Amino acid sequence: MDPELEAFVPLFLRTDLSDPVAARENFAGLAAAVPAPDTAGMEVEDRTVPADPDVAIRIYRPQHAQGALVWLHGGGFVMGNLDTEHTWATLIAQGSGTVVISVDYRLSPEHRHPAALDDAYAVLTWTAEHAAELGIDPERIAVGGHSAGGNLAAATALRARDEQGPAIRFQLLNQPGLDDRQETWSQRNFTDTPWMTRDKIAASWRHYLGSQPATPYAAPARATDLSGLPPAYIATAEFDPNRDEGLAYGLCLLQAGVSVELHQWPGTFHGSQAILSADISQRQNAELGAALRRALAP
């Protein structure tokens, strides 16, 4: 493990998802401990997207931005909101020069699949329909997310393709959780890695799916046809149970004729880029912004 990251591991509280309310409170506390980002030179606006039900969003608009990213936060489908994602949405907007639309999607287990996906898709549709009002190019809209949010971004791309929905230019998938089966090498061997464990991931899927079977819209790794999807940037962490499903999804996209950039970050673990002082975290966060900037360039 990267020594700058390893020094922080003893400070992590051991948590699980058996009590979603307590997990959310803990997650919010961790997010609040991260230094507040500097949003100078950027407009930040809270809006509501009309849907059934309405979806709260937070828009980050750097100067001269023309493309947009519909961004889905992490948190195992159970945790996270606009406030816990504020730092990361700000960093991506600053690093990419792109309008970032952070989505406050409904959480499990109170709202199981497809509630979160429906919220993400509603925001994508709204973004495309309101491109002129938002001051963005409707041909330069991306979807992206971290962890569970990476799942939702990939599923949104699948659904937009299948339903002839809004055109998506790019998908930015950071450490995505894509496969409910937990059968990959990394899922079977990284059972007690920092922050994200095998049991925690299993609980996340139970909360998200309930008793319903997983479809490709719930677990994109189950999709058998990945043709016609937008180009992707997929980043994985070395000591992350989700690692191999992210890499495998990238290979499947490539084999379906989709252009993919794969970046496996050595010495990292799930969510370790939150340790902003580490050099490798700074590289990871900068590369997310740079990849998006390249993808949405005129």
mmCIF file with all atom_site columns, N, CA and C in Angstrom, residues 221-285:
data_model
loop_
_atom_site.group_PDB
_atom_site.id
_atom_site.type_symbol
_atom_site.label_atom_id
_atom_site.label_alt_id
_atom_site.label_comp_id
_atom_site.label_asym_id
_atom_site.label_entity_id
_atom_site.label_seq_id
_atom_site.pdbx_PDB_ins_code
_atom_site.Cartn_x
_atom_site.Cartn_y
_atom_site.Cartn_z
_atom_site.occupancy
_atom_site.B_iso_or_equiv
_atom_site.pdbx_formal_charge
_atom_site.auth_seq_id
_atom_site.auth_comp_id
_atom_site.auth_asym_id
_atom_site.auth_atom_id
_atom_site.pdbx_PDB_model_num
ATOM 1   N N  . ALA A 1 221 ? -22.570 -5.105 -14.872 1.00 0.00 ? 221 ALA A N  1
ATOM 2   C CA . ALA A 1 221 ? -21.694 -6.215 -15.261 1.00 0.00 ? 221 ALA A CA 1
ATOM 3   C C  . ALA A 1 221 ? -22.484 -7.374 -15.845 1.00 0.00 ? 221 ALA A C  1
ATOM 4   N N  . ARG A 1 222 ? -23.780 -7.425 -15.571 1.00 0.00 ? 222 ARG A N  1
ATOM 5   C CA . ARG A 1 222 ? -24.623 -8.492 -16.107 1.00 0.00 ? 222 ARG A CA 1
ATOM 6   C C  . ARG A 1 222 ? -25.056 -8.234 -17.553 1.00 0.00 ? 222 ARG A C  1
ATOM 7   N N  . ALA A 1 223 ? -24.809 -7.052 -18.078 1.00 0.00 ? 223 ALA A N  1
ATOM 8   C CA . ALA A 1 223 ? -25.212 -6.736 -19.452 1.00 0.00 ? 223 ALA A CA 1
ATOM 9   C C  . ALA A 1 223 ? -24.428 -7.596 -20.443 1.00 0.00 ? 223 ALA A C  1
ATOM 10  N N  . THR A 1 224 ? -25.127 -8.143 -21.421 1.00 0.00 ? 224 THR A N  1
ATOM 11  C CA . THR A 1 224 ? -24.473 -8.996 -22.433 1.00 0.00 ? 224 THR A CA 1
ATOM 12  C C  . THR A 1 224 ? -24.166 -8.236 -23.708 1.00 0.00 ? 224 THR A C  1
ATOM 13  N N  . ASP A 1 225 ? -24.754 -7.057 -23.893 1.00 0.00 ? 225 ASP A N  1
ATOM 14  C CA . ASP A 1 225 ? -24.511 -6.249 -25.092 1.00 0.00 ? 225 ASP A CA 1
ATOM 15  C C  . ASP A 1 225 ? -24.112 -4.848 -24.653 1.00 0.00 ? 225 ASP A C  1
ATOM 16  N N  . LEU A 1 226 ? -22.841 -4.527 -24.847 1.00 0.00 ? 226 LEU A N  1
ATOM 17  C CA . LEU A 1 226 ? -22.326 -3.213 -24.472 1.00 0.00 ? 226 LEU A CA 1
ATOM 18  C C  . LEU A 1 226 ? -22.025 -2.355 -25.693 1.00 0.00 ? 226 LEU A C  1
ATOM 19  N N  . SER A 1 227 ? -22.476 -2.789 -26.850 1.00 0.00 ? 227 SER A N  1
ATOM 20  C CA . SER A 1 227 ? -22.210 -2.029 -28.067 1.00 0.00 ? 227 SER A CA 1
ATOM 21  C C  . SER A 1 227 ? -23.006 -0.725 -28.052 1.00 0.00 ? 227 SER A C  1
ATOM 22  N N  . GLY A 1 228 ? -22.452 0.279  -28.724 1.00 0.00 ? 228 GLY A N  1
ATOM 23  C CA . GLY A 1 228 ? -23.151 1.536  -28.873 1.00 0.00 ? 228 GLY A CA 1
ATOM 24  C C  . GLY A 1 228 ? -23.152 2.419  -27.640 1.00 0.00 ? 228 GLY A C  1
ATOM 25  N N  . LEU A 1 229 ? -22.369 2.066  -26.633 1.00 0.00 ? 229 LEU A N  1
ATOM 26  C CA . LEU A 1 229 ? -22.287 2.895  -25.428 1.00 0.00 ? 229 LEU A CA 1
ATOM 27  C C  . LEU A 1 229 ? -21.241 3.996  -25.606 1.00 0.00 ? 229 LEU A C  1
ATOM 28  N N  . PRO A 1 230 ? -21.325 5.064  -24.819 1.00 0.00 ? 230 PRO A N  1
ATOM 29  C CA . PRO A 1 230 ? -20.352 6.147  -24.960 1.00 0.00 ? 230 PRO A CA 1
ATOM 30  C C  . PRO A 1 230 ? -18.968 5.733  -24.478 1.00 0.00 ? 230 PRO A C  1
ATOM 31  N N  . PRO A 1 231 ? -17.920 6.376  -24.997 1.00 0.00 ? 231 PRO A N  1
ATOM 32  C CA . PRO A 1 231 ? -16.560 6.121  -24.514 1.00 0.00 ? 231 PRO A CA 1
ATOM 33  C C  . PRO A 1 231 ? -16.479 6.288  -23.012 1.00 0.00 ? 231 PRO A C  1
ATOM 34  N N  . ALA A 1 232 ? -15.506 5.585  -22.395 1.00 0.00 ? 232 ALA A N  1
ATOM 35  C CA . ALA A 1 232 ? -15.439 5.547  -20.936 1.00 0.00 ? 232 ALA A CA 1
ATOM 36  C C  . ALA A 1 232 ? -14.026 5.762  -20.426 1.00 0.00 ? 232 ALA A C  1
ATOM 37  N N  . TYR A 1 233 ? -13.951 6.351  -19.257 1.00 0.00 ? 233 TYR A N  1
ATOM 38  C CA . TYR A 1 233 ? -12.741 6.352  -18.430 1.00 0.00 ? 233 TYR A CA 1
ATOM 39  C C  . TYR A 1 233 ? -13.098 5.570  -17.173 1.00 0.00 ? 233 TYR A C  1
ATOM 40  N N  . ILE A 1 234 ? -12.354 4.504  -16.891 1.00 0.00 ? 234 ILE A N  1
ATOM 41  C CA . ILE A 1 234 ? -12.622 3.677  -15.717 1.00 0.00 ? 234 ILE A CA 1
ATOM 42  C C  . ILE A 1 234 ? -11.369 3.647  -14.859 1.00 0.00 ? 234 ILE A C  1
ATOM 43  N N  . ALA A 1 235 ? -11.516 4.062  -13.602 1.00 0.00 ? 235 ALA A N  1
ATOM 44  C CA . ALA A 1 235 ? -10.397 4.040  -12.664 1.00 0.00 ? 235 ALA A CA 1
ATOM 45  C C  . ALA A 1 235 ? -10.682 3.025  -11.561 1.00 0.00 ? 235 ALA A C  1
ATOM 46  N N  . THR A 1 236 ? -9.674  2.238  -11.210 1.00 0.00 ? 236 THR A N  1
ATOM 47  C CA . THR A 1 236 ? -9.807  1.256  -10.143 1.00 0.00 ? 236 THR A CA 1
ATOM 48  C C  . THR A 1 236 ? -8.691  1.448  -9.123  1.00 0.00 ? 236 THR A C  1
ATOM 49  N N  . ALA A 1 237 ? -8.937  0.941  -7.913  1.00 0.00 ? 237 ALA A N  1
ATOM 50  C CA . ALA A 1 237 ? -7.952  1.001  -6.836  1.00 0.00 ? 237 ALA A CA 1
ATOM 51  C C  . ALA A 1 237 ? -7.409  -0.402 -6.588  1.00 0.00 ? 237 ALA A C  1
ATOM 52  N N  . GLU A 1 238 ? -6.117  -0.525 -6.331  1.00 0.00 ? 238 GLU A N  1
ATOM 53  C CA . GLU A 1 238 ? -5.483  -1.843 -6.245  1.00 0.00 ? 238 GLU A CA 1
ATOM 54  C C  . GLU A 1 238 ? -6.085  -2.715 -5.153  1.00 0.00 ? 238 GLU A C  1
ATOM 55  N N  . PHE A 1 239 ? -6.280  -2.155 -3.961  1.00 0.00 ? 239 PHE A N  1
ATOM 56  C CA . PHE A 1 239 ? -6.770  -2.954 -2.831  1.00 0.00 ? 239 PHE A CA 1
ATOM 57  C C  . PHE A 1 239 ? -8.250  -2.654 -2.591  1.00 0.00 ? 239 PHE A C  1
ATOM 58  N N  . ASP A 1 240 ? -9.044  -2.942 -3.609  1.00 0.00 ? 240 ASP A N  1
ATOM 59  C CA . ASP A 1 240 ? -10.470 -2.654 -3.592  1.00 0.00 ? 240 ASP A CA 1
ATOM 60  C C  . ASP A 1 240 ? -11.218 -3.892 -4.070  1.00 0.00 ? 240 ASP A C  1
ATOM 61  N N  . PRO A 1 241 ? -12.189 -4.387 -3.299  1.00 0.00 ? 241 PRO A N  1
ATOM 62  C CA . PRO A 1 241 ? -12.966 -5.526 -3.790  1.00 0.00 ? 241 PRO A CA 1
ATOM 63  C C  . PRO A 1 241 ? -13.591 -5.279 -5.161  1.00 0.00 ? 241 PRO A C  1
ATOM 64  N N  . ASN A 1 242 ? -13.918 -4.023 -5.473  1.00 0.00 ? 242 ASN A N  1
ATOM 65  C CA . ASN A 1 242 ? -14.539 -3.690 -6.764  1.00 0.00 ? 242 ASN A CA 1
ATOM 66  C C  . ASN A 1 242 ? -13.554 -3.671 -7.922  1.00 0.00 ? 242 ASN A C  1
ATOM 67  N N  . ARG A 1 243 ? -12.271 -3.825 -7.645  1.00 0.00 ? 243 ARG A N  1
ATOM 68  C CA . ARG A 1 243 ? -11.258 -3.617 -8.679  1.00 0.00 ? 243 ARG A CA 1
ATOM 69  C C  . ARG A 1 243 ? -11.513 -4.422 -9.957  1.00 0.00 ? 243 ARG A C  1
ATOM 70  N N  . ASP A 1 244 ? -11.667 -5.729 -9.814  1.00 0.00 ? 244 ASP A N  1
ATOM 71  C CA . ASP A 1 244 ? -11.685 -6.590 -10.993 1.00 0.00 ? 244 ASP A CA 1
ATOM 72  C C  . ASP A 1 244 ? -12.952 -6.435 -11.818 1.00 0.00 ? 244 ASP A C  1
ATOM 73  N N  . GLU A 1 245 ? -14.075 -6.097 -11.180 1.00 0.00 ? 245 GLU A N  1
ATOM 74  C CA . GLU A 1 245 ? -15.279 -5.903 -11.981 1.00 0.00 ? 245 GLU A CA 1
ATOM 75  C C  . GLU A 1 245 ? -15.187 -4.621 -12.804 1.00 0.00 ? 245 GLU A C  1
ATOM 76  N N  . GLY A 1 246 ? -14.470 -3.618 -12.275 1.00 0.00 ? 246 GLY A N  1
ATOM 77  C CA . GLY A 1 246 ? -14.242 -2.417 -13.068 1.00 0.00 ? 246 GLY A CA 1
ATOM 78  C C  . GLY A 1 246 ? -13.354 -2.687 -14.264 1.00 0.00 ? 246 GLY A C  1
ATOM 79  N N  . LEU A 1 247 ? -12.268 -3.435 -14.028 1.00 0.00 ? 247 LEU A N  1
ATOM 80  C CA . LEU A 1 247 ? -11.364 -3.786 -15.123 1.00 0.00 ? 247 LEU A CA 1
ATOM 81  C C  . LEU A 1 247 ? -12.068 -4.669 -16.147 1.00 0.00 ? 247 LEU A C  1
ATOM 82  N N  . ALA A 1 248 ? -12.844 -5.638 -15.661 1.00 0.00 ? 248 ALA A N  1
ATOM 83  C CA . ALA A 1 248 ? -13.551 -6.547 -16.572 1.00 0.00 ? 248 ALA A CA 1
ATOM 84  C C  . ALA A 1 248 ? -14.573 -5.790 -17.416 1.00 0.00 ? 248 ALA A C  1
ATOM 85  N N  . TYR A 1 249 ? -15.260 -4.839 -16.810 1.00 0.00 ? 249 TYR A N  1
ATOM 86  C CA . TYR A 1 249 ? -16.245 -4.059 -17.558 1.00 0.00 ? 249 TYR A CA 1
ATOM 87  C C  . TYR A 1 249 ? -15.557 -3.255 -18.651 1.00 0.00 ? 249 TYR A C  1
ATOM 88  N N  . GLY A 1 250 ? -14.390 -2.702 -18.320 1.00 0.00 ? 250 GLY A N  1
ATOM 89  C CA . GLY A 1 250 ? -13.634 -1.982 -19.331 1.00 0.00 ? 250 GLY A CA 1
ATOM 90  C C  . GLY A 1 250 ? -13.249 -2.862 -20.499 1.00 0.00 ? 250 GLY A C  1
ATOM 91  N N  . LEU A 1 251 ? -12.798 -4.079 -20.211 1.00 0.00 ? 251 LEU A N  1
ATOM 92  C CA . LEU A 1 251 ? -12.431 -5.004 -21.283 1.00 0.00 ? 251 LEU A CA 1
ATOM 93  C C  . LEU A 1 251 ? -13.654 -5.387 -22.112 1.00 0.00 ? 251 LEU A C  1
ATOM 94  N N  . CYS A 1 252 ? -14.787 -5.607 -21.461 1.00 0.00 ? 252 CYS A N  1
ATOM 95  C CA . CYS A 1 252 ? -16.008 -5.946 -22.199 1.00 0.00 ? 252 CYS A CA 1
ATOM 96  C C  . CYS A 1 252 ? -16.447 -4.786 -23.094 1.00 0.00 ? 252 CYS A C  1
ATOM 97  N N  . LEU A 1 253 ? -16.318 -3.557 -22.591 1.00 0.00 ? 253 LEU A N  1
ATOM 98  C CA . LEU A 1 253 ? -16.615 -2.403 -23.437 1.00 0.00 ? 253 LEU A CA 1
ATOM 99  C C  . LEU A 1 253 ? -15.696 -2.364 -24.649 1.00 0.00 ? 253 LEU A C  1
ATOM 100 N N  . LEU A 1 254 ? -14.408 -2.586 -24.424 1.00 0.00 ? 254 LEU A N  1
ATOM 101 C CA . LEU A 1 254 ? -13.455 -2.588 -25.543 1.00 0.00 ? 254 LEU A CA 1
ATOM 102 C C  . LEU A 1 254 ? -13.820 -3.657 -26.572 1.00 0.00 ? 254 LEU A C  1
ATOM 103 N N  . GLN A 1 255 ? -14.185 -4.839 -26.073 1.00 0.00 ? 255 GLN A N  1
ATOM 104 C CA . GLN A 1 255 ? -14.528 -5.937 -26.981 1.00 0.00 ? 255 GLN A CA 1
ATOM 105 C C  . GLN A 1 255 ? -15.835 -5.670 -27.724 1.00 0.00 ? 255 GLN A C  1
ATOM 106 N N  . ALA A 1 256 ? -16.645 -4.733 -27.207 1.00 0.00 ? 256 ALA A N  1
ATOM 107 C CA . ALA A 1 256 ? -17.880 -4.342 -27.889 1.00 0.00 ? 256 ALA A CA 1
ATOM 108 C C  . ALA A 1 256 ? -17.668 -3.149 -28.818 1.00 0.00 ? 256 ALA A C  1
ATOM 109 N N  . GLY A 1 257 ? -16.410 -2.723 -28.951 1.00 0.00 ? 257 GLY A N  1
ATOM 110 C CA . GLY A 1 257 ? -16.103 -1.639 -29.863 1.00 0.00 ? 257 GLY A CA 1
ATOM 111 C C  . GLY A 1 257 ? -16.204 -0.254 -29.262 1.00 0.00 ? 257 GLY A C  1
ATOM 112 N N  . VAL A 1 258 ? -16.243 -0.174 -27.925 1.00 0.00 ? 258 VAL A N  1
ATOM 113 C CA . VAL A 1 258 ? -16.325 1.105  -27.231 1.00 0.00 ? 258 VAL A CA 1
ATOM 114 C C  . VAL A 1 258 ? -14.925 1.545  -26.814 1.00 0.00 ? 258 VAL A C  1
ATOM 115 N N  . SER A 1 259 ? -14.604 2.793  -27.063 1.00 0.00 ? 259 SER A N  1
ATOM 116 C CA . SER A 1 259 ? -13.295 3.325  -26.681 1.00 0.00 ? 259 SER A CA 1
ATOM 117 C C  . SER A 1 259 ? -13.220 3.502  -25.171 1.00 0.00 ? 259 SER A C  1
ATOM 118 N N  . VAL A 1 260 ? -12.155 2.989  -24.556 1.00 0.00 ? 260 VAL A N  1
ATOM 119 C CA . VAL A 1 260 ? -12.032 2.999  -23.098 1.00 0.00 ? 260 VAL A CA 1
ATOM 120 C C  . VAL A 1 260 ? -10.619 3.388  -22.685 1.00 0.00 ? 260 VAL A C  1
ATOM 121 N N  . GLU A 1 261 ? -10.521 4.210  -21.640 1.00 0.00 ? 261 GLU A N  1
ATOM 122 C CA . GLU A 1 261 ? -9.257  4.451  -20.953 1.00 0.00 ? 261 GLU A CA 1
ATOM 123 C C  . GLU A 1 261 ? -9.365  3.807  -19.580 1.00 0.00 ? 261 GLU A C  1
ATOM 124 N N  . LEU A 1 262 ? -8.478  2.871  -19.301 1.00 0.00 ? 262 LEU A N  1
ATOM 125 C CA . LEU A 1 262 ? -8.457  2.169  -18.020 1.00 0.00 ? 262 LEU A CA 1
ATOM 126 C C  . LEU A 1 262 ? -7.274  2.666  -17.201 1.00 0.00 ? 262 LEU A C  1
ATOM 127 N N  . HIS A 1 263 ? -7.520  3.010  -15.941 1.00 0.00 ? 263 HIS A N  1
ATOM 128 C CA . HIS A 1 263 ? -6.422  3.447  -15.082 1.00 0.00 ? 263 HIS A CA 1
ATOM 129 C C  . HIS A 1 263 ? -6.523  2.731  -13.743 1.00 0.00 ? 263 HIS A C  1
ATOM 130 N N  . GLN A 1 264 ? -5.563  1.850  -13.507 1.00 0.00 ? 264 GLN A N  1
ATOM 131 C CA . GLN A 1 264 ? -5.491  1.113  -12.239 1.00 0.00 ? 264 GLN A CA 1
ATOM 132 C C  . GLN A 1 264 ? -4.442  1.794  -11.357 1.00 0.00 ? 264 GLN A C  1
ATOM 133 N N  . TRP A 1 265 ? -4.893  2.311  -10.213 1.00 0.00 ? 265 TRP A N  1
ATOM 134 C CA . TRP A 1 265 ? -4.012  3.099  -9.355  1.00 0.00 ? 265 TRP A CA 1
ATOM 135 C C  . TRP A 1 265 ? -3.344  2.196  -8.321  1.00 0.00 ? 265 TRP A C  1
ATOM 136 N N  . PRO A 1 266 ? -2.019  2.046  -8.392  1.00 0.00 ? 266 PRO A N  1
ATOM 137 C CA . PRO A 1 266 ? -1.317  1.150  -7.463  1.00 0.00 ? 266 PRO A CA 1
ATOM 138 C C  . PRO A 1 266 ? -1.287  1.708  -6.050  1.00 0.00 ? 266 PRO A C  1
ATOM 139 N N  . GLY A 1 267 ? -1.341  0.786  -5.078  1.00 0.00 ? 267 GLY A N  1
ATOM 140 C CA . GLY A 1 267 ? -1.178  1.169  -3.684  1.00 0.00 ? 267 GLY A CA 1
ATOM 141 C C  . GLY A 1 267 ? -2.364  1.865  -3.059  1.00 0.00 ? 267 GLY A C  1
ATOM 142 N N  . THR A 1 268 ? -3.487  1.933  -3.782  1.00 0.00 ? 268 THR A N  1
ATOM 143 C CA . THR A 1 268 ? -4.653  2.659  -3.283  1.00 0.00 ? 268 THR A CA 1
ATOM 144 C C  . THR A 1 268 ? -5.724  1.691  -2.797  1.00 0.00 ? 268 THR A C  1
ATOM 145 N N  . PHE A 1 269 ? -6.699  2.221  -2.047  1.00 0.00 ? 269 PHE A N  1
ATOM 146 C CA . PHE A 1 269 ? -7.853  1.424  -1.645  1.00 0.00 ? 269 PHE A CA 1
ATOM 147 C C  . PHE A 1 269 ? -9.125  2.215  -1.948  1.00 0.00 ? 269 PHE A C  1
ATOM 148 N N  . HIS A 1 270 ? -10.273 1.586  -1.769  1.00 0.00 ? 270 HIS A N  1
ATOM 149 C CA . HIS A 1 270 ? -11.544 2.193  -2.147  1.00 0.00 ? 270 HIS A CA 1
ATOM 150 C C  . HIS A 1 270 ? -11.760 3.504  -1.392  1.00 0.00 ? 270 HIS A C  1
ATOM 151 N N  . GLY A 1 271 ? -11.905 4.588  -2.138  1.00 0.00 ? 271 GLY A N  1
ATOM 152 C CA . GLY A 1 271 ? -12.140 5.888  -1.526  1.00 0.00 ? 271 GLY A CA 1
ATOM 153 C C  . GLY A 1 271 ? -10.920 6.570  -0.959  1.00 0.00 ? 271 GLY A C  1
ATOM 154 N N  . SER A 1 272 ? -9.739  6.009  -1.178  1.00 0.00 ? 272 SER A N  1
ATOM 155 C CA . SER A 1 272 ? -8.551  6.599  -0.549  1.00 0.00 ? 272 SER A CA 1
ATOM 156 C C  . SER A 1 272 ? -8.199  7.963  -1.125  1.00 0.00 ? 272 SER A C  1
ATOM 157 N N  . GLN A 1 273 ? -8.766  8.330  -2.279  1.00 0.00 ? 273 GLN A N  1
ATOM 158 C CA . GLN A 1 273 ? -8.463  9.658  -2.820  1.00 0.00 ? 273 GLN A CA 1
ATOM 159 C C  . GLN A 1 273 ? -9.039  10.769 -1.948  1.00 0.00 ? 273 GLN A C  1
ATOM 160 N N  . ALA A 1 274 ? -9.863  10.395 -0.940  1.00 0.00 ? 274 ALA A N  1
ATOM 161 C CA . ALA A 1 274 ? -10.340 11.393 0.028   1.00 0.00 ? 274 ALA A CA 1
ATOM 162 C C  . ALA A 1 274 ? -9.215  11.888 0.930   1.00 0.00 ? 274 ALA A C  1
ATOM 163 N N  . ILE A 1 275 ? -8.104  11.139 0.979   1.00 0.00 ? 275 ILE A N  1
ATOM 164 C CA . ILE A 1 275 ? -6.930  11.577 1.745   1.00 0.00 ? 275 ILE A CA 1
ATOM 165 C C  . ILE A 1 275 ? -6.156  12.544 0.850   1.00 0.00 ? 275 ILE A C  1
ATOM 166 N N  . LEU A 1 276 ? -6.574  13.792 0.882   1.00 0.00 ? 276 LEU A N  1
ATOM 167 C CA . LEU A 1 276 ? -6.126  14.763 -0.109  1.00 0.00 ? 276 LEU A CA 1
ATOM 168 C C  . LEU A 1 276 ? -4.649  15.101 -0.009  1.00 0.00 ? 276 LEU A C  1
ATOM 169 N N  . SER A 1 277 ? -4.046  14.842 1.152   1.00 0.00 ? 277 SER A N  1
ATOM 170 C CA . SER A 1 277 ? -2.638  15.200 1.326   1.00 0.00 ? 277 SER A CA 1
ATOM 171 C C  . SER A 1 277 ? -1.705  14.245 0.592   1.00 0.00 ? 277 SER A C  1
ATOM 172 N N  . ALA A 1 278 ? -2.164  13.054 0.258   1.00 0.00 ? 278 ALA A N  1
ATOM 173 C CA . ALA A 1 278 ? -1.306  12.055 -0.393  1.00 0.00 ? 278 ALA A CA 1
ATOM 174 C C  . ALA A 1 278 ? -1.071  12.414 -1.852  1.00 0.00 ? 278 ALA A C  1
ATOM 175 N N  . ASP A 1 279 ? 0.149   12.249 -2.287  1.00 0.00 ? 279 ASP A N  1
ATOM 176 C CA . ASP A 1 279 ? 0.493   12.580 -3.673  1.00 0.00 ? 279 ASP A CA 1
ATOM 177 C C  . ASP A 1 279 ? -0.353  11.783 -4.662  1.00 0.00 ? 279 ASP A C  1
ATOM 178 N N  . ILE A 1 280 ? -0.551  10.484 -4.386  1.00 0.00 ? 280 ILE A N  1
ATOM 179 C CA . ILE A 1 280 ? -1.302  9.677  -5.352  1.00 0.00 ? 280 ILE A CA 1
ATOM 180 C C  . ILE A 1 280 ? -2.767  10.088 -5.392  1.00 0.00 ? 280 ILE A C  1
ATOM 181 N N  . SER A 1 281 ? -3.310  10.569 -4.277  1.00 0.00 ? 281 SER A N  1
ATOM 182 C CA . SER A 1 281 ? -4.689  11.073 -4.277  1.00 0.00 ? 281 SER A CA 1
ATOM 183 C C  . SER A 1 281 ? -4.795  12.324 -5.139  1.00 0.00 ? 281 SER A C  1
ATOM 184 N N  . GLN A 1 282 ? -3.812  13.195 -5.028  1.00 0.00 ? 282 GLN A N  1
ATOM 185 C CA . GLN A 1 282 ? -3.818  14.403 -5.843  1.00 0.00 ? 282 GLN A CA 1
ATOM 186 C C  . GLN A 1 282 ? -3.743  14.060 -7.325  1.00 0.00 ? 282 GLN A C  1
ATOM 187 N N  . ARG A 1 283 ? -2.950  13.033 -7.662  1.00 0.00 ? 283 ARG A N  1
ATOM 188 C CA . ARG A 1 283 ? -2.868  12.583 -9.058  1.00 0.00 ? 283 ARG A CA 1
ATOM 189 C C  . ARG A 1 283 ? -4.190  11.988 -9.523  1.00 0.00 ? 283 ARG A C  1
ATOM 190 N N  . GLN A 1 284 ? -4.832  11.166 -8.663  1.00 0.00 ? 284 GLN A N  1
ATOM 191 C CA . GLN A 1 284 ? -6.117  10.568 -9.020  1.00 0.00 ? 284 GLN A CA 1
ATOM 192 C C  . GLN A 1 284 ? -7.172  11.638 -9.293  1.00 0.00 ? 284 GLN A C  1
ATOM 193 N N  . ASN A 1 285 ? -7.291  12.580 -8.366  1.00 0.00 ? 285 ASN A N  1
ATOM 194 C CA . ASN A 1 285 ? -8.313  13.609 -8.505  1.00 0.00 ? 285 ASN A CA 1
ATOM 195 C C  . ASN A 1 285 ? -8.047  14.498 -9.710  1.00 0.00 ? 285 ASN A C  1
#
